[in-house]
Amino acid sequence: MPFIVNSSPGPGLRFEPSVTLPDAKAALGWAVGLERRGMRLIRIRDTETGAVFDEKSLREEIKRLQSTA
């Protein structure tokens, strides 16, 4: 299931376009990289379910899915 990651830049930073990634772990990795570059308001959208996550809630969702598998 693809995930779309987008963010808002902090003051003085350039905008980065949204990126579509193949799975939750890849999306989480991209979100962490955006955060390190100063991006804020990072949102990760599961295109299959329409659910929207921030970094913390996606980590929790990944843990939840791993515990049920």
Short mmCIF file of N, CA and C in Angstrom, two decimals:
data_model
loop_
_atom_site.label_atom_id
_atom_site.label_comp_id
_atom_site.label_asym_id
_atom_site.label_seq_id
_atom_site.Cartn_x
_atom_site.Cartn_y
_atom_site.Cartn_z
N MET A 1 0.83 -1.18 0.00
CA MET A 1 0.00 0.00 0.00
C MET A 1 0.88 1.24 0.00
N PRO A 2 0.72 2.13 -0.93
CA PRO A 2 1.54 3.33 -1.00
C PRO A 2 1.18 4.35 0.08
N PHE A 3 2.19 5.09 0.48
CA PHE A 3 2.03 6.16 1.46
C PHE A 3 2.54 7.45 0.85
N ILE A 4 1.83 8.53 1.06
CA ILE A 4 2.26 9.85 0.60
C ILE A 4 2.74 10.63 1.81
N VAL A 5 3.95 11.20 1.70
CA VAL A 5 4.54 11.97 2.79
C VAL A 5 4.67 13.41 2.32
N ASN A 6 4.15 14.36 3.10
CA ASN A 6 4.37 15.77 2.80
C ASN A 6 4.56 16.55 4.08
N SER A 7 5.07 17.77 3.92
CA SER A 7 5.43 18.58 5.09
C SER A 7 5.38 20.05 4.75
N SER A 8 5.48 20.86 5.80
CA SER A 8 5.62 22.30 5.64
C SER A 8 7.01 22.69 6.10
N PRO A 9 7.66 23.58 5.37
CA PRO A 9 9.01 23.98 5.76
C PRO A 9 9.00 24.94 6.94
N GLY A 10 10.10 24.96 7.64
CA GLY A 10 10.31 25.95 8.68
C GLY A 10 10.75 27.26 8.04
N PRO A 11 10.86 28.32 8.82
CA PRO A 11 11.29 29.61 8.28
C PRO A 11 12.65 29.50 7.60
N GLY A 12 12.74 30.04 6.40
CA GLY A 12 14.01 30.08 5.68
C GLY A 12 14.36 28.79 4.95
N LEU A 13 13.51 27.78 5.01
CA LEU A 13 13.79 26.52 4.32
C LEU A 13 12.95 26.43 3.06
N ARG A 14 13.47 25.74 2.08
CA ARG A 14 12.72 25.60 0.83
C ARG A 14 11.66 24.51 0.97
N PHE A 15 10.62 24.64 0.21
CA PHE A 15 9.54 23.65 0.21
C PHE A 15 10.02 22.38 -0.47
N GLU A 16 9.63 21.23 0.06
CA GLU A 16 9.92 19.95 -0.57
C GLU A 16 8.60 19.33 -1.00
N PRO A 17 8.51 18.88 -2.25
CA PRO A 17 7.25 18.29 -2.72
C PRO A 17 6.95 16.98 -2.02
N SER A 18 5.70 16.58 -2.07
CA SER A 18 5.32 15.30 -1.45
C SER A 18 5.97 14.15 -2.21
N VAL A 19 6.12 13.04 -1.52
CA VAL A 19 6.75 11.85 -2.07
C VAL A 19 5.83 10.66 -1.80
N THR A 20 5.71 9.77 -2.77
CA THR A 20 4.94 8.54 -2.59
C THR A 20 5.91 7.39 -2.40
N LEU A 21 5.71 6.63 -1.34
CA LEU A 21 6.60 5.52 -1.00
C LEU A 21 5.79 4.23 -0.89
N PRO A 22 6.44 3.07 -1.11
CA PRO A 22 5.70 1.82 -1.21
C PRO A 22 5.18 1.21 0.09
N ASP A 23 5.81 1.56 1.23
CA ASP A 23 5.35 0.94 2.48
C ASP A 23 5.55 1.89 3.65
N ALA A 24 5.00 1.49 4.80
CA ALA A 24 5.01 2.33 5.99
C ALA A 24 6.42 2.61 6.50
N LYS A 25 7.30 1.62 6.48
CA LYS A 25 8.65 1.83 6.99
C LYS A 25 9.43 2.80 6.11
N ALA A 26 9.26 2.72 4.80
CA ALA A 26 9.91 3.67 3.90
C ALA A 26 9.37 5.08 4.14
N ALA A 27 8.06 5.18 4.34
CA ALA A 27 7.45 6.49 4.60
C ALA A 27 7.96 7.07 5.91
N LEU A 28 8.09 6.23 6.92
CA LEU A 28 8.59 6.69 8.21
C LEU A 28 10.03 7.18 8.07
N GLY A 29 10.84 6.44 7.34
CA GLY A 29 12.23 6.86 7.11
C GLY A 29 12.31 8.21 6.40
N TRP A 30 11.45 8.41 5.41
CA TRP A 30 11.43 9.69 4.69
C TRP A 30 11.00 10.82 5.63
N ALA A 31 10.00 10.55 6.47
CA ALA A 31 9.52 11.56 7.42
C ALA A 31 10.63 11.96 8.41
N VAL A 32 11.40 10.99 8.87
CA VAL A 32 12.50 11.28 9.79
C VAL A 32 13.54 12.17 9.10
N GLY A 33 13.82 11.87 7.84
CA GLY A 33 14.76 12.70 7.08
C GLY A 33 14.26 14.12 6.91
N LEU A 34 12.98 14.27 6.64
CA LEU A 34 12.40 15.61 6.53
C LEU A 34 12.53 16.38 7.84
N GLU A 35 12.27 15.69 8.94
CA GLU A 35 12.37 16.33 10.25
C GLU A 35 13.80 16.80 10.51
N ARG A 36 14.76 15.98 10.15
CA ARG A 36 16.17 16.37 10.35
C ARG A 36 16.54 17.60 9.54
N ARG A 37 15.88 17.78 8.38
CA ARG A 37 16.16 18.95 7.55
C ARG A 37 15.34 20.16 7.96
N GLY A 38 14.62 20.06 9.08
CA GLY A 38 13.89 21.20 9.61
C GLY A 38 12.46 21.33 9.17
N MET A 39 11.96 20.34 8.48
CA MET A 39 10.56 20.41 8.05
C MET A 39 9.66 20.21 9.26
N ARG A 40 8.47 20.78 9.19
CA ARG A 40 7.51 20.64 10.27
C ARG A 40 6.17 20.25 9.69
N LEU A 41 5.23 19.93 10.53
CA LEU A 41 3.89 19.50 10.11
C LEU A 41 3.97 18.36 9.09
N ILE A 42 4.74 17.35 9.42
CA ILE A 42 4.90 16.20 8.54
C ILE A 42 3.67 15.31 8.68
N ARG A 43 3.08 14.98 7.55
CA ARG A 43 1.90 14.13 7.52
C ARG A 43 2.14 12.98 6.54
N ILE A 44 1.70 11.80 6.95
CA ILE A 44 1.88 10.59 6.16
C ILE A 44 0.50 10.01 5.91
N ARG A 45 0.11 9.87 4.66
CA ARG A 45 -1.24 9.40 4.32
C ARG A 45 -1.17 8.02 3.68
N ASP A 46 -1.91 7.10 4.26
CA ASP A 46 -2.05 5.77 3.70
C ASP A 46 -3.08 5.88 2.58
N THR A 47 -2.65 5.67 1.35
CA THR A 47 -3.56 5.87 0.21
C THR A 47 -4.62 4.78 0.11
N GLU A 48 -4.39 3.66 0.76
CA GLU A 48 -5.37 2.57 0.72
C GLU A 48 -6.55 2.84 1.66
N THR A 49 -6.25 3.26 2.89
CA THR A 49 -7.31 3.48 3.87
C THR A 49 -7.71 4.95 4.01
N GLY A 50 -6.84 5.86 3.58
CA GLY A 50 -7.10 7.28 3.74
C GLY A 50 -6.67 7.81 5.10
N ALA A 51 -6.15 6.94 5.97
CA ALA A 51 -5.70 7.37 7.30
C ALA A 51 -4.50 8.30 7.18
N VAL A 52 -4.47 9.31 8.04
CA VAL A 52 -3.36 10.28 8.05
C VAL A 52 -2.64 10.17 9.39
N PHE A 53 -1.32 10.07 9.33
CA PHE A 53 -0.49 9.90 10.51
C PHE A 53 0.55 11.00 10.60
N ASP A 54 1.01 11.26 11.82
CA ASP A 54 2.26 11.99 11.99
C ASP A 54 3.31 10.92 12.29
N GLU A 55 4.54 11.33 12.53
CA GLU A 55 5.62 10.35 12.74
C GLU A 55 5.32 9.41 13.91
N LYS A 56 4.90 9.98 15.03
CA LYS A 56 4.65 9.18 16.23
C LYS A 56 3.51 8.18 16.01
N SER A 57 2.43 8.65 15.44
CA SER A 57 1.29 7.75 15.26
C SER A 57 1.57 6.66 14.23
N LEU A 58 2.42 6.94 13.23
CA LEU A 58 2.78 5.90 12.28
C LEU A 58 3.67 4.85 12.94
N ARG A 59 4.59 5.28 13.80
CA ARG A 59 5.40 4.31 14.55
C ARG A 59 4.49 3.38 15.38
N GLU A 60 3.50 3.97 16.04
CA GLU A 60 2.56 3.18 16.84
C GLU A 60 1.76 2.21 15.97
N GLU A 61 1.34 2.67 14.79
CA GLU A 61 0.58 1.81 13.88
C GLU A 61 1.44 0.65 13.38
N ILE A 62 2.70 0.91 13.06
CA ILE A 62 3.61 -0.16 12.62
C ILE A 62 3.76 -1.19 13.74
N LYS A 63 3.96 -0.74 14.97
CA LYS A 63 4.09 -1.66 16.11
C LYS A 63 2.81 -2.48 16.29
N ARG A 64 1.66 -1.82 16.15
CA ARG A 64 0.39 -2.51 16.31
C ARG A 64 0.23 -3.58 15.23
N LEU A 65 0.57 -3.26 14.00
CA LEU A 65 0.44 -4.23 12.92
C LEU A 65 1.40 -5.39 13.09
N GLN A 66 2.60 -5.12 13.61
CA GLN A 66 3.57 -6.19 13.83
C GLN A 66 3.12 -7.11 14.95
N SER A 67 2.46 -6.58 15.96
CA SER A 67 2.02 -7.42 17.07
C SER A 67 0.83 -8.31 16.70
N THR A 68 0.05 -7.90 15.69
CA THR A 68 -1.08 -8.71 15.26
C THR A 68 -0.70 -9.72 14.20
N ALA A 69 0.48 -9.58 13.63
CA ALA A 69 0.92 -10.50 12.55
C ALA A 69 1.52 -11.78 13.10
#
